[in-house]
Coordinates of C-alpha atoms and ligand atoms in Angstrom, one line a residue:
M1 CA 133.9 0.3 122.9
L2 CA 133.3 1.9 120.0
K3 CA 132.0 -0.5 116.6
F4 CA 131.4 -0.2 113.4
F5 CA 130.0 -3.0 110.6
N6 CA 132.4 -3.0 108.4
T7 CA 131.5 -3.6 104.6
L8 CA 135.5 -4.8 103.7
T9 CA 134.7 -8.2 106.4
R10 CA 130.9 -7.7 106.6
K11 CA 130.9 -7.6 110.2
I12 CA 130.7 -4.8 112.9
E13 CA 134.2 -4.1 114.5
E14 CA 136.1 -2.7 116.7
F15 CA 137.0 0.9 116.2
R16 CA 141.2 1.1 116.0
P17 CA 142.1 4.4 114.7
I18 CA 145.4 3.8 112.2
K19 CA 146.7 7.0 115.1
K20 CA 145.3 7.1 118.5
G21 CA 142.9 10.0 118.8
K22 CA 142.1 10.5 115.4
V23 CA 140.4 9.8 112.4
G24 CA 140.6 10.4 108.8
L25 CA 137.4 10.2 107.2
Y26 CA 136.9 10.4 103.5
S27 CA 133.2 11.0 102.3
C28 CA 132.2 10.9 98.5
G29 CA 130.7 14.4 97.6
P30 CA 128.5 15.1 95.6
T31 CA 128.8 15.1 91.2
V32 CA 127.3 19.1 90.8
Y33 CA 125.7 18.7 88.1
D34 CA 122.1 19.5 89.3
F35 CA 120.5 20.0 92.7
V36 CA 121.3 17.3 95.5
H37 CA 118.3 15.0 96.5
L38 CA 117.1 13.6 99.3
G39 CA 119.0 10.3 98.7
N40 CA 122.3 12.5 98.8
L41 CA 120.9 13.9 101.6
R42 CA 121.1 11.1 103.9
A43 CA 125.0 10.2 102.9
Y44 CA 125.6 14.1 104.2
V45 CA 123.3 14.0 107.1
F46 CA 125.0 10.5 108.4
V47 CA 128.3 11.2 107.6
D48 CA 127.4 14.6 110.0
L49 CA 126.0 12.6 112.7
L50 CA 128.9 9.9 112.7
K51 CA 131.9 13.0 112.6
R52 CA 129.9 14.4 115.6
F53 CA 130.2 11.3 117.2
L54 CA 133.5 11.3 116.6
K55 CA 134.1 14.0 117.9
Y56 CA 132.0 14.3 121.0
K57 CA 134.6 10.7 122.0
G58 CA 137.4 13.1 121.8
F59 CA 138.6 12.1 118.3
K60 CA 140.4 15.0 116.4
A61 CA 138.6 13.7 112.6
K62 CA 139.7 15.5 109.7
H63 CA 137.2 15.2 107.3
V64 CA 137.8 15.2 103.0
M65 CA 134.7 15.4 101.0
Q66 CA 135.8 16.0 96.9
I67 CA 133.4 17.8 94.6
T68 CA 133.2 15.4 91.2
D69 CA 132.8 18.8 88.9
V70 CA 134.7 16.5 85.4
D71 CA 132.7 13.8 84.4
D72 CA 130.0 12.3 81.7
K73 CA 127.2 13.9 83.2
T74 CA 129.1 17.2 84.3
I75 CA 130.0 17.7 80.5
R76 CA 127.3 16.7 79.6
D77 CA 124.7 19.3 81.4
S78 CA 127.1 21.9 80.4
Q79 CA 127.2 21.5 76.7
A80 CA 123.3 21.3 76.5
K81 CA 123.0 25.2 78.9
G82 CA 126.3 26.9 76.9
K83 CA 127.9 27.2 79.8
G84 CA 131.7 26.5 80.5
L85 CA 132.2 23.7 82.9
K86 CA 134.1 25.8 86.0
E87 CA 130.8 28.4 85.8
F88 CA 128.3 25.4 85.5
T89 CA 129.8 23.2 88.3
D90 CA 130.3 26.5 90.4
F91 CA 126.9 27.3 90.5
Y92 CA 125.9 23.8 92.4
L93 CA 128.8 23.5 94.4
K94 CA 127.1 26.9 96.1
A95 CA 124.0 25.5 95.9
F96 CA 125.3 22.3 97.6
L97 CA 127.2 24.3 100.6
E98 CA 124.4 25.8 101.4
D99 CA 121.6 23.1 101.5
I100 CA 124.2 21.1 104.1
K101 CA 124.1 24.6 105.7
E102 CA 120.7 24.5 106.6
L103 CA 120.7 21.3 107.7
N104 CA 123.1 21.8 110.2
I105 CA 125.8 19.7 108.0
K106 CA 129.2 20.7 110.0
E107 CA 131.3 21.4 106.4
P108 CA 134.5 19.2 105.8
D109 CA 137.5 20.4 106.4
F110 CA 138.5 19.9 103.1
I111 CA 136.5 20.6 100.1
P112 CA 138.8 18.8 96.9
R113 CA 137.9 20.5 93.1
A114 CA 138.3 17.2 91.0
I115 CA 139.3 19.9 88.4
E116 CA 141.9 21.2 90.8
H117 CA 143.6 18.1 91.2
I118 CA 144.4 16.6 87.8
R119 CA 148.1 16.9 88.6
E120 CA 147.7 14.2 91.4
M121 CA 145.4 12.2 89.3
V122 CA 148.1 12.4 85.6
V123 CA 151.1 11.4 88.6
L124 CA 148.4 8.6 90.1
V125 CA 148.2 6.5 86.7
K126 CA 151.8 7.4 85.7
K127 CA 152.7 5.1 89.1
L128 CA 149.9 3.0 87.6
E129 CA 151.0 1.8 84.4
K130 CA 154.9 1.6 86.2
N131 CA 153.8 -1.2 88.4
G132 CA 151.6 -2.5 85.2
Y133 CA 148.1 -2.0 85.7
T134 CA 147.5 -0.1 83.0
Y135 CA 147.6 -0.6 79.2
R136 CA 145.7 1.9 76.4
A137 CA 143.5 1.4 73.9
N138 CA 142.7 3.9 71.5
N139 CA 144.6 6.6 73.5
S140 CA 142.5 5.7 76.7
I141 CA 144.3 4.2 79.6
Y142 CA 142.5 0.9 81.3
F143 CA 143.1 -0.3 84.9
K144 CA 143.5 -4.3 84.4
I145 CA 141.1 -6.0 86.5
S146 CA 143.0 -9.4 86.2
Q147 CA 146.2 -7.9 87.2
F148 CA 144.9 -6.9 91.1
K149 CA 144.4 -10.1 93.2
N150 CA 141.5 -9.0 95.3
Y151 CA 139.4 -6.6 92.6
G152 CA 136.1 -7.5 94.1
Q153 CA 136.8 -7.9 97.2
L154 CA 134.6 -5.0 99.2
A155 CA 131.4 -5.7 96.6
Q156 CA 131.8 -9.5 97.1
L157 CA 132.4 -9.7 93.0
E158 CA 132.1 -13.1 92.2
K159 CA 134.4 -15.0 90.6
Q160 CA 132.4 -15.9 87.6
D161 CA 131.6 -12.2 87.3
L162 CA 135.6 -10.9 86.8
K163 CA 136.1 -13.2 84.2
K164 CA 133.0 -13.4 82.1
G165 CA 133.6 -9.6 82.9
A166 CA 137.8 -8.8 82.4
S167 CA 137.3 -9.9 78.2
G168 CA 136.2 -6.0 78.0
R169 CA 136.4 -2.3 78.9
V170 CA 134.5 0.7 80.3
L171 CA 134.5 4.2 79.1
K172 CA 131.5 5.3 81.1
D173 CA 131.4 6.3 84.9
E174 CA 129.0 4.6 86.3
Y175 CA 128.1 1.3 85.3
G176 CA 126.2 -2.5 86.6
K177 CA 127.8 -6.2 88.2
E178 CA 127.3 -7.1 85.4
E179 CA 129.5 -5.2 83.5
A180 CA 132.6 -6.1 86.1
N181 CA 135.6 -4.6 83.2
D182 CA 138.6 -3.4 82.7
F183 CA 137.6 0.7 83.8
V184 CA 139.3 3.5 82.4
L185 CA 141.7 5.8 84.0
W186 CA 142.2 8.4 81.9
K187 CA 140.0 9.2 78.9
A188 CA 141.4 10.5 75.6
W189 CA 139.6 13.4 74.7
Q190 CA 136.8 12.9 71.9
K191 CA 134.9 15.7 70.1
E192 CA 131.7 15.0 71.9
D193 CA 134.4 16.9 75.2
G194 CA 134.9 20.2 73.9
E195 CA 136.6 22.5 75.2
N196 CA 137.1 20.2 78.2
F197 CA 140.3 18.4 78.1
W198 CA 144.1 18.5 79.9
Q199 CA 147.0 18.4 77.9
T200 CA 148.9 16.8 79.8
E201 CA 152.4 13.8 80.0
I202 CA 149.6 10.9 79.9
G203 CA 147.5 12.3 76.4
K204 CA 145.3 15.1 76.1
G205 CA 141.7 14.2 77.8
R206 CA 140.4 13.9 81.7
P207 CA 140.5 12.0 84.1
G208 CA 137.8 9.0 84.4
W209 CA 135.0 9.1 87.7
H210 CA 137.0 6.7 89.6
L211 CA 140.1 7.6 89.6
E212 CA 139.7 11.3 91.4
C213 CA 138.1 9.8 94.3
S214 CA 141.5 8.2 95.1
A215 CA 144.0 11.1 93.8
M216 CA 142.2 13.0 96.1
S217 CA 141.7 11.0 99.5
M218 CA 145.6 10.1 99.3
K219 CA 146.4 13.8 98.9
Y220 CA 144.2 15.0 101.8
L221 CA 144.5 12.1 104.1
G222 CA 147.6 10.0 102.7
E223 CA 147.7 6.8 101.5
H224 CA 146.5 4.5 104.3
F225 CA 143.0 6.1 106.6
D226 CA 140.8 5.2 108.7
I227 CA 137.5 5.3 107.5
H228 CA 135.8 6.3 103.9
T229 CA 131.5 6.3 103.3
G230 CA 129.1 6.8 100.7
G231 CA 125.9 4.9 100.2
T232 CA 125.8 1.2 99.0
D233 CA 124.5 2.5 95.4
L234 CA 128.8 3.2 95.4
I235 CA 129.7 -0.6 96.5
F236 CA 130.3 -1.2 92.8
P237 CA 132.1 -0.1 90.5
H238 CA 133.2 2.9 92.6
H239 CA 134.3 2.4 95.7
T240 CA 135.4 -1.1 94.8
N241 CA 138.2 1.2 91.8
E242 CA 138.3 2.7 94.1
I243 CA 140.8 0.5 96.2
A244 CA 141.8 -1.3 93.2
Q245 CA 143.6 2.0 92.4
S246 CA 145.2 2.9 95.6
E247 CA 146.1 -0.4 96.6
A248 CA 147.4 -1.4 93.2
A249 CA 149.9 2.2 93.4
T250 CA 150.9 1.7 96.8
G251 CA 151.5 -1.6 97.3
K252 CA 149.5 -0.9 101.1
K253 CA 145.3 -1.4 102.1
F254 CA 143.3 2.3 101.1
V255 CA 141.2 2.1 103.6
N256 CA 140.7 0.4 107.3
Y257 CA 137.1 0.3 107.3
W258 CA 134.2 1.2 104.6
L259 CA 130.9 2.6 106.1
H260 CA 127.7 2.5 103.7
N261 CA 124.9 4.4 104.2
A262 CA 121.4 2.5 102.8
H263 CA 119.2 3.8 100.2
L264 CA 116.4 6.3 100.9
L265 CA 112.7 5.2 99.0
V266 CA 109.9 8.0 98.7
D267 CA 106.5 6.6 99.5
N268 CA 107.7 3.4 98.9
Q269 CA 109.5 4.1 95.4
K270 CA 112.8 4.6 94.1
M271 CA 113.0 8.4 93.3
S272 CA 113.0 9.1 90.0
K273 CA 112.2 12.3 88.0
S274 CA 109.5 10.6 86.4
L275 CA 107.4 9.6 88.8
S276 CA 107.4 12.5 90.1
N277 CA 108.4 11.9 93.4
F278 CA 112.0 13.3 93.3
Y279 CA 112.8 15.6 95.7
T280 CA 115.6 18.3 96.8
L281 CA 115.5 20.3 99.8
R282 CA 114.8 23.9 98.0
D283 CA 111.5 21.6 97.2
L284 CA 111.0 21.2 100.4
K285 CA 111.4 24.3 101.8
E286 CA 109.5 25.8 99.0
K287 CA 106.2 23.7 100.7
K288 CA 107.1 25.3 103.7
Y289 CA 109.1 22.2 105.4
H290 CA 111.9 23.3 107.8
P291 CA 115.3 22.4 107.0
L292 CA 115.9 20.7 110.9
L293 CA 112.8 18.6 110.1
L294 CA 114.3 17.5 107.4
R295 CA 117.7 16.2 109.4
I296 CA 115.6 15.0 112.0
I297 CA 113.7 12.0 109.5
L298 CA 117.0 11.8 107.9
I299 CA 119.1 11.2 111.4
K300 CA 116.5 9.0 113.1
I301 CA 116.2 5.6 111.4
H302 CA 119.9 4.1 111.8
Y303 CA 121.5 4.2 108.7
R304 CA 122.1 0.8 107.3
Q305 CA 118.1 0.5 107.1
L306 CA 116.0 1.6 104.3
L307 CA 114.6 4.6 105.0
N308 CA 111.1 4.9 103.1
F309 CA 110.5 8.7 103.1
T310 CA 106.5 9.7 103.5
F311 CA 105.2 13.5 104.2
N312 CA 104.1 11.8 107.1
E313 CA 107.0 11.9 108.5
F314 CA 107.0 15.5 108.6
E315 CA 104.9 15.0 111.5
E316 CA 106.9 12.9 113.9
A317 CA 110.0 14.8 113.7
K318 CA 107.9 17.8 114.9
A319 CA 106.8 15.7 117.6
I320 CA 110.5 15.1 118.5
A321 CA 111.3 18.9 117.8
E322 CA 108.1 19.8 120.3
K323 CA 109.3 17.6 123.1
F324 CA 113.2 19.6 123.0
I325 CA 111.7 22.7 122.5
N326 CA 109.2 22.5 125.6
F327 CA 112.1 20.6 127.7
L328 CA 114.0 23.4 127.3
T329 CA 112.0 26.4 127.7
N330 CA 110.2 24.9 131.7
L331 CA 114.0 24.5 132.6
D332 CA 114.6 28.6 131.7
F333 CA 111.0 29.1 133.7
I334 CA 112.4 27.4 136.6
Q335 CA 112.5 30.2 139.9
N336 CA 112.9 27.7 142.7
K337 CA 116.3 28.7 144.1
E338 CA 116.1 26.6 147.9
S339 CA 118.6 23.0 147.8
N340 CA 117.0 20.0 147.4
N341 CA 118.7 16.6 148.0
L342 CA 117.7 15.6 144.1
K343 CA 120.2 13.4 142.6
I344 CA 120.3 15.8 139.2
D345 CA 124.2 14.5 138.6
F346 CA 123.2 10.8 138.8
L347 CA 120.7 10.7 136.7
I348 CA 123.0 13.1 133.7
N349 CA 125.5 10.9 134.0
H350 CA 123.8 7.7 134.1
C351 CA 121.9 9.1 130.9
Q352 CA 125.2 10.2 129.4
N353 CA 126.8 6.5 129.9
A354 CA 123.7 5.4 128.2
F355 CA 123.7 7.6 125.4
G356 CA 128.0 7.1 124.6
K357 CA 126.4 3.0 124.8
A358 CA 124.1 3.9 122.5
L359 CA 125.5 5.3 119.6
D360 CA 128.9 3.4 120.2
D361 CA 127.4 -0.1 119.6
D362 CA 127.3 1.2 115.5
L363 CA 125.3 4.0 115.9
N364 CA 122.3 2.9 117.5
I365 CA 120.4 5.9 116.7
S366 CA 117.2 5.1 117.8
Q367 CA 118.5 3.3 121.7
A368 CA 120.3 7.0 121.7
F369 CA 117.3 9.0 121.2
A370 CA 114.7 6.6 123.5
V371 CA 117.5 7.3 126.4
I372 CA 117.2 10.7 126.1
F373 CA 113.6 11.0 125.6
D374 CA 113.6 8.6 129.1
F375 CA 115.7 10.9 130.7
M376 CA 114.0 14.0 129.8
N377 CA 110.7 11.8 131.1
E378 CA 112.4 11.9 134.6
I379 CA 113.3 15.3 135.0
N380 CA 109.9 16.5 134.2
K381 CA 108.2 14.3 136.7
L382 CA 110.1 16.4 139.1
A383 CA 109.3 19.6 137.8
D384 CA 109.1 22.1 140.4
R385 CA 111.4 20.8 142.8
I386 CA 114.4 21.4 140.7
N387 CA 116.1 24.6 141.6
V388 CA 117.8 27.5 138.9
S389 CA 121.5 25.7 139.0
Q390 CA 120.0 22.0 138.1
A391 CA 118.4 23.5 135.9
G392 CA 121.3 24.9 134.5
K393 CA 123.3 21.9 134.7
I394 CA 120.5 20.0 132.9
K395 CA 120.3 21.9 129.9
K396 CA 124.0 22.2 129.4
F397 CA 123.8 18.4 129.1
I398 CA 121.1 18.6 126.8
F399 CA 123.4 21.4 124.9
E400 CA 126.1 18.5 124.4
I401 CA 124.1 15.7 123.4
D402 CA 123.7 17.7 120.4
E403 CA 126.1 18.1 119.6
V404 CA 125.4 14.9 118.2
F405 CA 122.2 15.3 117.1
G406 CA 122.7 18.7 115.7
F407 CA 118.8 20.0 116.1
I408 CA 118.5 21.0 119.1
E409 CA 120.5 24.4 120.2
K410 CA 119.4 25.6 116.5
L411 CA 115.8 24.9 116.9
D412 CA 115.1 26.2 120.6
D413 CA 117.2 29.3 119.6
E414 CA 115.1 29.8 116.8
Y415 CA 111.9 29.3 119.0
K416 CA 113.3 32.1 121.2
K417 CA 113.4 34.4 118.3
F418 CA 109.4 33.5 116.8
L419 CA 108.7 34.7 120.7
E420 CA 110.4 37.5 120.8
K421 CA 108.9 38.4 117.5
K422 CA 105.1 37.5 118.6
K423 CA 105.7 39.2 121.7
S424 CA 106.7 42.4 119.7
V425 CA 103.4 42.7 117.2
E426 CA 101.5 42.0 120.5
I427 CA 102.6 45.3 122.2
K428 CA 102.7 47.4 118.9
Q429 CA 98.9 46.3 119.2
L430 CA 98.4 47.5 122.3
L431 CA 100.6 51.0 122.3
K432 CA 98.4 51.7 119.0
E433 CA 95.0 51.3 121.3
R434 CA 97.0 53.1 124.0
Q435 CA 97.5 56.3 121.5
K436 CA 93.2 55.9 120.4
A437 CA 92.5 55.9 124.5
R438 CA 94.5 58.3 124.7
E439 CA 92.5 60.6 121.8
L440 CA 89.3 59.7 123.4
K441 CA 91.0 61.0 126.5
D442 CA 90.1 57.6 128.1
F443 CA 93.2 57.7 131.0
A444 CA 92.1 54.6 132.3
L445 CA 92.0 52.6 130.3
A446 CA 95.1 54.3 128.2
D447 CA 96.8 53.2 132.6
E448 CA 95.5 49.5 132.2
L449 CA 97.7 49.9 128.4
R450 CA 100.3 50.4 130.3
K451 CA 100.5 48.4 132.7
K452 CA 100.3 45.7 130.0
I453 CA 102.7 46.6 128.0
E454 CA 105.1 46.6 131.1
G455 CA 103.9 43.8 132.0
L456 CA 105.5 42.6 128.4
G457 CA 108.5 44.3 129.5
L458 CA 108.4 47.7 128.2
L459 CA 108.6 50.8 129.9
I460 CA 106.6 54.0 128.6
E461 CA 107.5 56.9 129.0
D462 CA 105.5 60.3 127.5
T463 CA 106.4 63.3 125.9
K464 CA 105.1 66.2 124.2
E465 CA 106.1 64.7 120.9
G466 CA 103.9 61.0 122.2
F467 CA 106.3 58.4 123.7
I468 CA 109.8 56.9 124.5
L469 CA 109.6 52.9 124.9
K470 CA 112.2 51.6 127.2
V471 CA 113.4 48.6 127.8
R472 CA 112.6 47.3 131.2
D473 CA 115.3 45.9 133.6
F474 CA 118.1 44.9 130.6
L475 CA 120.6 43.9 132.2
G476 CA 119.4 43.7 136.0
K477 CA 118.4 46.2 138.2
I478 CA 121.7 48.2 138.7
Ligands
ZN1 ZN1 134.2 8.8 95.5

């Protein structure tokens, strides 16, 4: 039975999709004004794991991740660089897509951009106006939180917080709990906005950040959908306000399950540019760390646990990666074709069940790794008694679970390419030595070197001009 911790109820609950076999999944994506940092990447790796496991379980998941390309920060920074908002955000959107690809994060099915959904946002504000949840002040439109009965349920805001706050308004996109005030839906144009405005039925201006997610999630997933994810820092105000806007507009429950990933610290400190502990994937690549090792680091700690990132983590991630690669390489070299009585199917089934059970339990990833490591240890003990067809089955199983982990097959492929490259360097060296031996008329040495090269898989045919290389036994002997 699949269970998740639902932030809305602060309980572990059985997952029941609205439509059998299908899951509507929404994640808050990046604000594209800079490269995404490790904390952001943790959130995207978490939802990738969730999505991959849902697919592994046979669900058809429709995943939407929005791009915030108009807000206080994107406007501020695009102006500072003297660029148009679209041109400025295009650059960081492209970088974001490159980064998630390197971490083998599957691209969401829909990646809607806020600036392409202004019409939907205007429609939503008009609905809220009609339902009596808004008021205007200085031409901006605000959401009246006192009008919405369940305001603050997700963030467990105390009634007194609301009372204190309800007297004021906030125009900023981001604010703290102590500012539980009426929030802005539509910001009237100000001089500082420059060219960044839309002339609409509700006035000249631009949307508030929270409005973007309500409009885009409901457009692609409907007014009521299954799962919404994000980092815990988004619980308030962002997700709290998303719920208020969406439910006030539709009169329906917005989302059934809210899943939040915990923070990421660097060396036990909050990541910040001033502490020089602020990292992007690009920074780590410059330091020659493999992106998939970062994926392992981000994935192996349970999503609701605080993740303390240190560079030592790469050692452990490397050990995990090598454990899998060695395991698969050994299977590749098994040559025993004789039948045996080993109960490989039983071991695979047992592991498969334990793996599914672990992740069913609110994505208990450490348990999932533990059962796979146990399985590999068992198989390693049987080593030379395993036959070729059994080795194939085991490999197939590892690639199946990698549909969830998302790093094993890719690393294994890269390892094989690396081996080939190493081999070609060795062959080149041997060819050079053989050429020299022939020039010195040391035919015994030349012959010995030819045999070595053949051993590495290449035949040599000497010609008047020099020699031709032929791949040996490629496609088998015909
Ligand atoms: Zn959002």
